[in-house]
Coordinates of N, CA and C and ligand atoms in Angstrom, one line a residue:
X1 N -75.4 9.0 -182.8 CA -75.5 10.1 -181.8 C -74.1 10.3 -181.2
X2 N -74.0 11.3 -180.5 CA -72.2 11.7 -180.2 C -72.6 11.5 -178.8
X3 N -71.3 10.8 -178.0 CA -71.6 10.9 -176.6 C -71.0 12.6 -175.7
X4 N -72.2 12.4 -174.5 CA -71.5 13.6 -173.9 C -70.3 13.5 -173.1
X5 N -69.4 14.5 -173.6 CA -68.1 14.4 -173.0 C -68.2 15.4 -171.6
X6 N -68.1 15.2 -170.4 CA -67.8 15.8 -169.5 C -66.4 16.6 -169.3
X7 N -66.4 18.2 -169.4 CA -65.4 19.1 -169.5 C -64.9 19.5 -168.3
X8 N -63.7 18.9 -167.7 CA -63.4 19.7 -165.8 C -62.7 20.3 -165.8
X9 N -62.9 21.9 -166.0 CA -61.6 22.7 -165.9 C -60.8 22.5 -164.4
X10 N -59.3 22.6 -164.5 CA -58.4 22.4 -163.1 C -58.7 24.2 -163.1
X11 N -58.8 24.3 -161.0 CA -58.5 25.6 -161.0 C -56.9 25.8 -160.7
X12 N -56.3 25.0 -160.9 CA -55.0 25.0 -160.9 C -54.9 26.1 -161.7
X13 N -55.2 26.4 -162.9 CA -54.9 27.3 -164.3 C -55.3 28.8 -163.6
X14 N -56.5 28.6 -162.5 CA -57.2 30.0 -162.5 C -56.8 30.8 -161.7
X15 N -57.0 32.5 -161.4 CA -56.4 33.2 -160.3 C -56.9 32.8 -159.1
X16 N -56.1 32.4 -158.4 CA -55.9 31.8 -156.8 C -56.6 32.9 -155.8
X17 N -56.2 34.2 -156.4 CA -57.0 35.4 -155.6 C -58.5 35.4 -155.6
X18 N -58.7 34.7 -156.3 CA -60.4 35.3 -157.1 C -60.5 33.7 -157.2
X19 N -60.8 32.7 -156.4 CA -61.3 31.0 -156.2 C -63.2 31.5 -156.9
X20 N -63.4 31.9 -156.2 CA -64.6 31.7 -156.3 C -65.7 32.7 -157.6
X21 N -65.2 33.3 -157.8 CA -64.8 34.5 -158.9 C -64.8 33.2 -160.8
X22 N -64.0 32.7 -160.7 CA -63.4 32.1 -161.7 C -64.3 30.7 -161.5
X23 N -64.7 30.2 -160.5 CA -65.7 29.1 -160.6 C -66.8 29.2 -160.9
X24 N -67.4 30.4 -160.7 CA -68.5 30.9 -161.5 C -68.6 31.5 -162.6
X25 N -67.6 31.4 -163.5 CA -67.2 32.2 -164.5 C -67.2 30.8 -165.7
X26 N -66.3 29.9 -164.8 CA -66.8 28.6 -166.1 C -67.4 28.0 -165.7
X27 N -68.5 27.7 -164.6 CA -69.3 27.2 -164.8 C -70.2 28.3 -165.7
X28 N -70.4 28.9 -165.8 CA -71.0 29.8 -166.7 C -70.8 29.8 -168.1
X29 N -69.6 29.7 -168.1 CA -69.2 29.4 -169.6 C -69.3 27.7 -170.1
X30 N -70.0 26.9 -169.4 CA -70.5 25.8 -170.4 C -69.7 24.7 -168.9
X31 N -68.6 24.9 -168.2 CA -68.1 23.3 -167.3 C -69.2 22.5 -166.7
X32 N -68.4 21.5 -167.0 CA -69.7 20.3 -166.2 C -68.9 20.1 -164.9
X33 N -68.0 19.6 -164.7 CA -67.2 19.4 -163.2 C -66.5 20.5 -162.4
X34 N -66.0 20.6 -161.5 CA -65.1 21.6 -161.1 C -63.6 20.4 -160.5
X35 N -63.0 20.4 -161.3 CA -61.9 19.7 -160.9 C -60.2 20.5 -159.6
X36 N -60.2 19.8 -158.7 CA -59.5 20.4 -157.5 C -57.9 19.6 -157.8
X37 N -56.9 20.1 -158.0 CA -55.4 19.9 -157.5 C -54.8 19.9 -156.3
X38 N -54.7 18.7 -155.7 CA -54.4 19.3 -154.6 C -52.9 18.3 -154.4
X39 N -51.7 19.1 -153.9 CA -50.3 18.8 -153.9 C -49.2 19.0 -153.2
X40 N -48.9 18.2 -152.0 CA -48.1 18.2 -151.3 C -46.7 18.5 -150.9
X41 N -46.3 18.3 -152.3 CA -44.7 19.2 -152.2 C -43.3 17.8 -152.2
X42 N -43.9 16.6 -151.8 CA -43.5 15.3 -152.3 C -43.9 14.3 -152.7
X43 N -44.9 14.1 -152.8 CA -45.4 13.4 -153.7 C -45.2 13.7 -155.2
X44 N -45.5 15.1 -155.5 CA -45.4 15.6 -156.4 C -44.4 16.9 -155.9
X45 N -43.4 17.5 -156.8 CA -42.8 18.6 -156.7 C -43.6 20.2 -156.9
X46 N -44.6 19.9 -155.8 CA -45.3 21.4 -156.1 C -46.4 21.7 -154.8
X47 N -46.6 22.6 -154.5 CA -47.6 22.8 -153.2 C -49.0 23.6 -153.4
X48 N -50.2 23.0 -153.4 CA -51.2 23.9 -153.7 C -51.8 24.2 -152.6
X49 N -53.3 23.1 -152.2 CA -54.0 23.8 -150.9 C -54.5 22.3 -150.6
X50 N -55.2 22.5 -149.5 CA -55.7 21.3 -148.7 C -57.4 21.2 -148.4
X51 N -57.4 20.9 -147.3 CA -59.2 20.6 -147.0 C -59.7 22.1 -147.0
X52 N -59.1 23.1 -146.1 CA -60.4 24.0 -145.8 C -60.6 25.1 -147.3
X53 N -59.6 25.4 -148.6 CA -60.0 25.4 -149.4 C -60.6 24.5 -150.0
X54 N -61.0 23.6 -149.8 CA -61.4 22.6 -150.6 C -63.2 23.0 -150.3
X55 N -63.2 23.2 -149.0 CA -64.6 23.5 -148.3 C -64.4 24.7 -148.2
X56 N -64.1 25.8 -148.5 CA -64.2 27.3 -149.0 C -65.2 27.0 -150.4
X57 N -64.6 26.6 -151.3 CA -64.9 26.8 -153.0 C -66.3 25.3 -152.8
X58 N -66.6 24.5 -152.3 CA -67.7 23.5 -151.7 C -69.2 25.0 -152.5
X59 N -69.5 26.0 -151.6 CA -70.6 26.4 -151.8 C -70.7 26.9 -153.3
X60 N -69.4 27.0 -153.6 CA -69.3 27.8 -154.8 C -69.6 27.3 -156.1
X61 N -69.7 25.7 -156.0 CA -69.0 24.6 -156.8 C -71.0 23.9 -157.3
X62 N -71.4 24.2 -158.4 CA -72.6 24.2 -158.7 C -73.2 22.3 -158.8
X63 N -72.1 21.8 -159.3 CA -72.3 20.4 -159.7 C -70.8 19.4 -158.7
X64 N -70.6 19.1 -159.5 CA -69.6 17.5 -159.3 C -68.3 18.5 -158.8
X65 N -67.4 18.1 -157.3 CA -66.9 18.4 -157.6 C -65.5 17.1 -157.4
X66 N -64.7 17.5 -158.1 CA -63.6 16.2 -158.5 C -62.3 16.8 -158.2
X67 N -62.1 16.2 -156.5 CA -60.6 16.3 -155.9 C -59.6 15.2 -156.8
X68 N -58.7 15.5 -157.1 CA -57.4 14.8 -157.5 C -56.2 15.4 -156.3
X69 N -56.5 14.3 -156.0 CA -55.2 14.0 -154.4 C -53.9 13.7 -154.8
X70 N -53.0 14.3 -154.6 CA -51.4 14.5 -155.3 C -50.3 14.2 -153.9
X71 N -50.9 13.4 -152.9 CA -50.3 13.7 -151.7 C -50.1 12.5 -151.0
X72 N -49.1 12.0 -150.5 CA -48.5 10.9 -149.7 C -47.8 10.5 -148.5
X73 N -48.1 9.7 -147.7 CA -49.5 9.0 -147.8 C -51.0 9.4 -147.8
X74 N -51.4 9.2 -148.2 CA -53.1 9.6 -148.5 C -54.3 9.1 -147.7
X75 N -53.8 8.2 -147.1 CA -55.1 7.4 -146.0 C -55.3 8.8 -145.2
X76 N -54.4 9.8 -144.2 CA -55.1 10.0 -143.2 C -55.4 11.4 -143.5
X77 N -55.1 11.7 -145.0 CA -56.3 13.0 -145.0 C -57.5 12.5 -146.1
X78 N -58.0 11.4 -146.4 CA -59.1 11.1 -147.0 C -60.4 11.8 -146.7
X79 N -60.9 11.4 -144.9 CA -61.9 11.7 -144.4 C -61.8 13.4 -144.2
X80 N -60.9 14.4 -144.6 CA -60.7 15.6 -144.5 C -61.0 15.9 -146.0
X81 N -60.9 15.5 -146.5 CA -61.5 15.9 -147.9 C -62.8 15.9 -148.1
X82 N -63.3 14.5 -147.7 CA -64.9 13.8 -147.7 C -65.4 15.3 -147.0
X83 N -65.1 15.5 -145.3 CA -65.9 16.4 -145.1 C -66.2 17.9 -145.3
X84 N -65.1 18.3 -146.7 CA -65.0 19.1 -147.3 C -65.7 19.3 -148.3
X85 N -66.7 18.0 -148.7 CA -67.7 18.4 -149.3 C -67.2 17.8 -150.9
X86 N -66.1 17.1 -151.3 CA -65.6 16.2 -152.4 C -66.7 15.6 -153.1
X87 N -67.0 15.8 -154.4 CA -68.0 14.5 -154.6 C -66.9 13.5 -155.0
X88 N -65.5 13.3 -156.3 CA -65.2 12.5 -156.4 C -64.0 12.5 -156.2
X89 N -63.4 11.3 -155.3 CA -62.1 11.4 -154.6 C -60.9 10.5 -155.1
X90 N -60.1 11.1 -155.7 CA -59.3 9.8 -156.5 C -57.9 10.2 -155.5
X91 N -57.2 9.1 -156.0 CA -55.7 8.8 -155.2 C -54.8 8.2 -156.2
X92 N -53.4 8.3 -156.0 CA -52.4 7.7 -157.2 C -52.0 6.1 -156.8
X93 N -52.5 5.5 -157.5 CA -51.6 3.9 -157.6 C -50.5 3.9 -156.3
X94 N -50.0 4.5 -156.5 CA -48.1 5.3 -155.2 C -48.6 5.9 -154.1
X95 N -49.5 6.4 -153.9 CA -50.3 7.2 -152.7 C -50.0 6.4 -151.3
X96 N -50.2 5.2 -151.3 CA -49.9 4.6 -150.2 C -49.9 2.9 -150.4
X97 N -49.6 2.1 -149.4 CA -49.4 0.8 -149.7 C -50.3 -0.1 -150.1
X98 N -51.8 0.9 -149.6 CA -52.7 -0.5 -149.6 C -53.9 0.4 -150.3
X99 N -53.7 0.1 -152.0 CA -54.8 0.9 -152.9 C -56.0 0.7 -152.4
X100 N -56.4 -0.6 -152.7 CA -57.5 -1.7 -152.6 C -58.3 -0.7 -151.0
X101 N -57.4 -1.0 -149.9 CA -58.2 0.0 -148.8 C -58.6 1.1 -148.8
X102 N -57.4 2.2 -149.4 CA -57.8 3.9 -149.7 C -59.1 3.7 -150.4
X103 N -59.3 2.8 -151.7 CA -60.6 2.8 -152.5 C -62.0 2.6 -151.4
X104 N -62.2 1.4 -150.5 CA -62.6 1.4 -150.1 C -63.0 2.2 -149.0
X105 N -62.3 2.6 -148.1 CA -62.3 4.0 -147.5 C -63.0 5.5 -147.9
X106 N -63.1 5.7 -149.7 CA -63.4 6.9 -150.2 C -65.1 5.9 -150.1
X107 N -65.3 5.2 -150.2 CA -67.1 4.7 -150.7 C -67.1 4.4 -149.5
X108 N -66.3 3.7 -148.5 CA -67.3 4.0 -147.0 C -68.0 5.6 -146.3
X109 N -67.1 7.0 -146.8 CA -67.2 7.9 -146.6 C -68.0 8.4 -147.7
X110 N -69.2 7.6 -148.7 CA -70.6 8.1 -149.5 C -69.7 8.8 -150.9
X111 N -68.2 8.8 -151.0 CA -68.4 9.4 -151.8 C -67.9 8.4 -153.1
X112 N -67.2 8.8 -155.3 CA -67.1 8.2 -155.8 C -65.3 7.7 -155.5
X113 N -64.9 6.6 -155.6 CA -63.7 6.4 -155.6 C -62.9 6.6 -157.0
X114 N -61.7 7.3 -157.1 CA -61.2 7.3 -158.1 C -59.7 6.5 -158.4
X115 N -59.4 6.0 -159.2 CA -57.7 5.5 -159.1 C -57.0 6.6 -160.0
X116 N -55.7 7.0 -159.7 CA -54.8 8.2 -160.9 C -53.9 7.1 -161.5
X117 N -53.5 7.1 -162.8 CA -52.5 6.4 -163.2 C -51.5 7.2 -163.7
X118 N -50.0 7.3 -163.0 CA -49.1 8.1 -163.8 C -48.4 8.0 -165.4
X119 N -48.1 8.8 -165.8 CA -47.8 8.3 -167.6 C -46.8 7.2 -167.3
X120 N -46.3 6.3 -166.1 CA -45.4 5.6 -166.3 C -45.8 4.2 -165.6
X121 N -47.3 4.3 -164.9 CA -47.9 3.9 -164.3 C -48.7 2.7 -165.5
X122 N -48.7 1.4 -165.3 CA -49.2 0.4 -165.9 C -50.4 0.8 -166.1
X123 N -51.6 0.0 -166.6 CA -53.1 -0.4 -166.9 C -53.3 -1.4 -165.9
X124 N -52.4 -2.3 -166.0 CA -52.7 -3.7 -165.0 C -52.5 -3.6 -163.6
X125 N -52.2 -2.4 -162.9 CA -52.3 -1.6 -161.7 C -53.7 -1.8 -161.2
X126 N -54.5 -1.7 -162.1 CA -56.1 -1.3 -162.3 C -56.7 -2.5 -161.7
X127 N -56.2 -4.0 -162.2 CA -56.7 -4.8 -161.9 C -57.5 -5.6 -161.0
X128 N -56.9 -5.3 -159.9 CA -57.4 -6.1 -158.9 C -58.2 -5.0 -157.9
X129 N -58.4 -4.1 -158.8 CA -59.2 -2.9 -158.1 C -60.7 -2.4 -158.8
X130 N -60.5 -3.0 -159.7 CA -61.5 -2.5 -160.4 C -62.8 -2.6 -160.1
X131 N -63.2 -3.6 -159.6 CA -64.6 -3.4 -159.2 C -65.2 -2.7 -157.9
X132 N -64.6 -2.0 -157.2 CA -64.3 -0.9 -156.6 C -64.3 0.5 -157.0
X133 N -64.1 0.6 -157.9 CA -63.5 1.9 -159.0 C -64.6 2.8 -159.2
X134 N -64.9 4.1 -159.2 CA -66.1 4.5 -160.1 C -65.4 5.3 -161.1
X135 N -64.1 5.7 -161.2 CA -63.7 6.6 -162.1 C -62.2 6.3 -161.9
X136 N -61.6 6.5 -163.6 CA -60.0 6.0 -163.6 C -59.6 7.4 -164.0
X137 N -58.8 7.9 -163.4 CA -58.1 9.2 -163.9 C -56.2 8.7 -165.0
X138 N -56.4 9.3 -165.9 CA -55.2 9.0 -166.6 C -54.4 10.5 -167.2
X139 N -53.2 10.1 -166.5 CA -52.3 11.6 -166.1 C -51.7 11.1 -167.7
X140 N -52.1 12.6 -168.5 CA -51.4 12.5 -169.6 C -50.3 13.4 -169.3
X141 N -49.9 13.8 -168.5 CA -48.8 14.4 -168.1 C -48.1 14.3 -166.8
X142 N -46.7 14.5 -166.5 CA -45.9 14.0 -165.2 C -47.2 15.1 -164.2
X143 N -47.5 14.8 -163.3 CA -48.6 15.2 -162.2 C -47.4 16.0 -161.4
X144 N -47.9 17.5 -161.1 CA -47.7 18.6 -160.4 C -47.8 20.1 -161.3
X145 N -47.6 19.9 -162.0 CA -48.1 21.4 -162.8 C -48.9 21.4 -163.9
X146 N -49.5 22.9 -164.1 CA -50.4 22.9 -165.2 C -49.4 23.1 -166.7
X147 N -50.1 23.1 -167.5 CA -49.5 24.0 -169.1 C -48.1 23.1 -169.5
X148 N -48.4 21.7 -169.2 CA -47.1 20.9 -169.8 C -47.8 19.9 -170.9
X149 N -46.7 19.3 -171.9 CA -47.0 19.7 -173.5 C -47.6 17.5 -173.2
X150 N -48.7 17.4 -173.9 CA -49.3 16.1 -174.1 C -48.5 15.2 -173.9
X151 N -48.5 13.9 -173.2 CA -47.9 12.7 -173.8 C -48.5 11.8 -174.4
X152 N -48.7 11.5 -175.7 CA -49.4 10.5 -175.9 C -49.7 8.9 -176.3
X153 N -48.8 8.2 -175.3 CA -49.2 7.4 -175.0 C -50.7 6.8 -174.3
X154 N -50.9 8.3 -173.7 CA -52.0 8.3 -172.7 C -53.7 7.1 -173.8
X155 N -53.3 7.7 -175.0 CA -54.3 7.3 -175.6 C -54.6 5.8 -175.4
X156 N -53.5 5.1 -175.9 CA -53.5 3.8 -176.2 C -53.8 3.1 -174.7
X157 N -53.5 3.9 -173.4 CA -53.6 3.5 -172.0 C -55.4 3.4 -172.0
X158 N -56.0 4.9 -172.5 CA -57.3 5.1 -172.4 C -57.9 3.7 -173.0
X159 N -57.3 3.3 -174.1 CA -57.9 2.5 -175.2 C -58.3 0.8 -174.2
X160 N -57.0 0.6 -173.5 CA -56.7 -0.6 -172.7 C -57.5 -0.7 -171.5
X161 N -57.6 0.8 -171.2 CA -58.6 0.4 -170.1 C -59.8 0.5 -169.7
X162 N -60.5 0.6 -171.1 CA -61.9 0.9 -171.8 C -62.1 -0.5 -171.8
X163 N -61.5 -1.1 -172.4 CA -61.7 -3.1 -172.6 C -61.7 -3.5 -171.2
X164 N -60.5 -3.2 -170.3 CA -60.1 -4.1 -169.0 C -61.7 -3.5 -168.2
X165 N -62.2 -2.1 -167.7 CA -63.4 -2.0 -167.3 C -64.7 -2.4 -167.9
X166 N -65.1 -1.8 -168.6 CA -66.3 -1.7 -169.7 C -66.7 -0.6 -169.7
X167 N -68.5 -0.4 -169.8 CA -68.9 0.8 -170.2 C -69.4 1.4 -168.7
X168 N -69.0 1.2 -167.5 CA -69.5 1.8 -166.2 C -68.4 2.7 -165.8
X169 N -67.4 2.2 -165.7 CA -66.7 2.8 -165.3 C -66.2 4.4 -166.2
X170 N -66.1 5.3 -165.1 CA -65.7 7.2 -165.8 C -64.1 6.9 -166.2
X171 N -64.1 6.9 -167.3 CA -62.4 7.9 -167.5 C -62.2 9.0 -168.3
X172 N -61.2 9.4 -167.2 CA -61.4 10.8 -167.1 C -59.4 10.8 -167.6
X173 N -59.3 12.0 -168.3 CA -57.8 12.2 -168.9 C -57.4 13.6 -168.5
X174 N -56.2 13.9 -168.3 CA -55.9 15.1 -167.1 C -54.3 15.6 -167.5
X175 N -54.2 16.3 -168.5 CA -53.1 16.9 -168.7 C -52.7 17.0 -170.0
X176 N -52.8 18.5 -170.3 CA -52.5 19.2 -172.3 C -53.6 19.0 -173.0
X177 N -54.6 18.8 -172.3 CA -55.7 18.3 -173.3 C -56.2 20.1 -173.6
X178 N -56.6 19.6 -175.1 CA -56.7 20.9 -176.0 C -58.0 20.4 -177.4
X179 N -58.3 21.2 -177.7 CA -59.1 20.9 -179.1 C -57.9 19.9 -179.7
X180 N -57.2 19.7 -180.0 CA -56.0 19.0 -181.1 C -55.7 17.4 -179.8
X181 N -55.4 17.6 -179.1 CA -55.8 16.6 -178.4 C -56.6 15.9 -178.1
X182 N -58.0 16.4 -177.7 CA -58.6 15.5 -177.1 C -59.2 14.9 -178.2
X183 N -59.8 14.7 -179.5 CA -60.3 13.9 -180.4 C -59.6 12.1 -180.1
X184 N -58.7 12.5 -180.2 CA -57.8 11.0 -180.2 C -58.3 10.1 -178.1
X185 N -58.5 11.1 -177.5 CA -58.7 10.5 -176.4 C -60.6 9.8 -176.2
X186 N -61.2 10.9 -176.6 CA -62.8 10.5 -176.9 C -62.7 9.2 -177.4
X187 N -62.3 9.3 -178.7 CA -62.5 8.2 -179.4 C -61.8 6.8 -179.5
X188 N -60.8 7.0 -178.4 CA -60.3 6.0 -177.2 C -61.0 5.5 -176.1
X189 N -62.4 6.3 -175.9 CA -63.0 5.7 -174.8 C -63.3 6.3 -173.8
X190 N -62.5 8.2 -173.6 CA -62.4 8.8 -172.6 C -64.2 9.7 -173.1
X191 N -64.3 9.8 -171.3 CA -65.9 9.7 -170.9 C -65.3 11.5 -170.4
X192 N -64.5 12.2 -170.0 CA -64.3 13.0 -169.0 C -62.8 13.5 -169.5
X193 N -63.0 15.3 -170.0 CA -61.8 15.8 -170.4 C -61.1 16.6 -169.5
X194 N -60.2 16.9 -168.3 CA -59.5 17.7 -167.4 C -58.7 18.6 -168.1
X195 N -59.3 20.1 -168.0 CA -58.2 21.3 -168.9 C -58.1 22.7 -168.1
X196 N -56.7 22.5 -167.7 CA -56.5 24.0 -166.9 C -56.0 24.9 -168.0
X197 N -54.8 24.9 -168.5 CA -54.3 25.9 -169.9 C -55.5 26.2 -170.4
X198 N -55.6 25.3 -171.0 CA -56.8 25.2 -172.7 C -57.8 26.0 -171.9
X199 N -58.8 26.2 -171.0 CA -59.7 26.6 -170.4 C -59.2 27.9 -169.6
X200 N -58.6 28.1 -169.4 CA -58.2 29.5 -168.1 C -57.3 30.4 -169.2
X201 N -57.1 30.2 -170.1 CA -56.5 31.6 -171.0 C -57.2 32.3 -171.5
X202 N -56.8 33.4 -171.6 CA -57.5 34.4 -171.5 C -58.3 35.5 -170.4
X203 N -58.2 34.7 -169.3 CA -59.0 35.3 -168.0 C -59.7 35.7 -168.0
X204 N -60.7 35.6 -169.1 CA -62.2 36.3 -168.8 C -63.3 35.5 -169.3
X205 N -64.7 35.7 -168.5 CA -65.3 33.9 -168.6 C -65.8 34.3 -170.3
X206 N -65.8 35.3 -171.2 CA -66.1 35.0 -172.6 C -64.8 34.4 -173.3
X207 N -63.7 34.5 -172.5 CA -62.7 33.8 -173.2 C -62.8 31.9 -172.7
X208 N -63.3 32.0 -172.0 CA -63.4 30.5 -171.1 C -64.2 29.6 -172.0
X209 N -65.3 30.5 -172.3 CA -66.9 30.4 -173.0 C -66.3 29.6 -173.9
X210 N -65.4 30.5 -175.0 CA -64.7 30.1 -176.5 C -63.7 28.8 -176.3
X211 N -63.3 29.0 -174.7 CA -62.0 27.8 -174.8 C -62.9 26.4 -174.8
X212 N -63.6 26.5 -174.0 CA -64.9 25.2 -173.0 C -65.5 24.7 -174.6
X213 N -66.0 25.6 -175.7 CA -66.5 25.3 -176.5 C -65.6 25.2 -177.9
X214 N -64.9 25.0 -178.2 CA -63.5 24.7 -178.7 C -63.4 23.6 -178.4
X215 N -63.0 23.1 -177.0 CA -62.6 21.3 -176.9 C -63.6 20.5 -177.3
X216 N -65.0 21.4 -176.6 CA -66.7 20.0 -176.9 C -66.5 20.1 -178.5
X217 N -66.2 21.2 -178.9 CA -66.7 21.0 -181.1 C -65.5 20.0 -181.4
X218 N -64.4 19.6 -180.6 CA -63.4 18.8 -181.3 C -63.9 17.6 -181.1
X219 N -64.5 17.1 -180.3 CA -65.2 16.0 -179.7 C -67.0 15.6 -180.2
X220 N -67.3 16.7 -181.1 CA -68.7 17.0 -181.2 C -69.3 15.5 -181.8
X221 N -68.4 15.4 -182.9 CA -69.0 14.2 -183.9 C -68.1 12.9 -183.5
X222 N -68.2 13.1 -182.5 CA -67.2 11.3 -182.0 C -68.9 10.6 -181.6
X223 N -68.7 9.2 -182.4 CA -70.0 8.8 -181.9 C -69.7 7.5 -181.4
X224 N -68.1 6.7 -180.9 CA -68.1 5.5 -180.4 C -68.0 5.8 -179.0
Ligands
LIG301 C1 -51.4 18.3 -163.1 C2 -52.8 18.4 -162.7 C3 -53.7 18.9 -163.8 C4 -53.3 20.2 -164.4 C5 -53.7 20.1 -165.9 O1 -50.7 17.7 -162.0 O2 -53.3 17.2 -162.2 O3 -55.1 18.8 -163.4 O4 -54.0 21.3 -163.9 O5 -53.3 21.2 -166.5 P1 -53.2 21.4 -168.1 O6 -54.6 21.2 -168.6 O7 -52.8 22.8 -168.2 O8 -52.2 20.4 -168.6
LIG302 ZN1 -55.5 17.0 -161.9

């Protein structure tokens, strides 16, 4: 039997005018998560939006929705996200001094904790956090923009940190993932595929429909 792969399009890809427009369009077209970018301008070299978008697109957002926090330090807008309505809240390894707390801080405020690992970012980061963890995010690309070309190392990361957790823990992979991509990451272990390009071209949700169902047929017959 093939496992289900969970599909989070980033609305990073989608028209910014039209938030809520475009979240109902793939979720329509087949998404299981709604994945959020959110980017402070140093942490990462780029600026998107913060809480009260975050809780604008909340009503809009039919299932899971999955903040990736790009911003540093990260402790004191945590509980601004939470009440924004976040279901799953991840932070970068670099986000701030004391991982092990931010984690615990996201599950005192009900919601799931996530860790981000940058493409340059160890496995063994993970360590002493892991039973904490509900979901590992792995940046297959430098974090701040969409439509940049795979690295793939990310696989063999997926692969290492499928063993170091086990089968509880979500990982989820977040950058170039494409039909031609993601086969190698499934079958590495990844539970959760993140696609702004691959999913938002075309601009129209029958083109989304074709993108959303494109990545799952590349993945269809993965059965480890
Ligand atoms: C990059 C973001 C990604 C980005 C992925 O910093 O974390 O979520 O939107 O975009 P694609 O799928 O276009 O590489
Ligand atoms: Zn992301």
């Amino acid at each position: 039997m093939s496992r289900p792969i969970i599909i989070a399009p980033s609305i990073l890809s989608s028209d910014f005018s039209r938030l809520a427009d475009e979240i109902k369009a793939v979720q329509n077209a087949g998404a299981d998560w709604i994945h959020a970018d959110v980017m402070d301008g140093h942490y990462v070299p780029n600026l998107t939006f913060g809480p009260p978008v975050v809780k604008a697109i909340r009503p809009h957002v039919k299932g899971v929705l999955d903040v990736h926090l790009m911003i540093a330090p990260v402790d004191p807008y945590l509980q601004a996200f939470a009440d924004a309505g976040s279901d799953i809240i991840s932070v970068h390894v670099e986000s701030g001094p004391h991982l092990h707390r931010s984690l615990q801080a996201i599950r005192a405020m009900g919601k799931k904790a996530g860790v981000v690992l940058n493409p340059s970012t160890h496995e063994s980061a993970l360590y002493y956090v892991k039973d904490i963890v509900d979901l590992v995010l792995v940046m297959s690309v430098n974090p701040g923009f969409g439509g940049q070309a795979f690295i793939p190392q990310a696989v063999e990361k997926v692969r290492n940190i499928r063993a170091m957790v086990g089968p509880n823990v979500i990982i989820e992979v977040d950058g170039g993932v494409t039909p031609e991509t993601a086969p190698a990451l499934v079958r590495a272990g990844a539970d959760a595929l993140v696609a702004g390009a691959a999913v938002f071209k075309g601009g129209n949700e029958d083109a989304y429909r074709k993108n959303i169902t494109a990545i799952r047929q590349s993945v269809s017959t993965i059965t480890v």
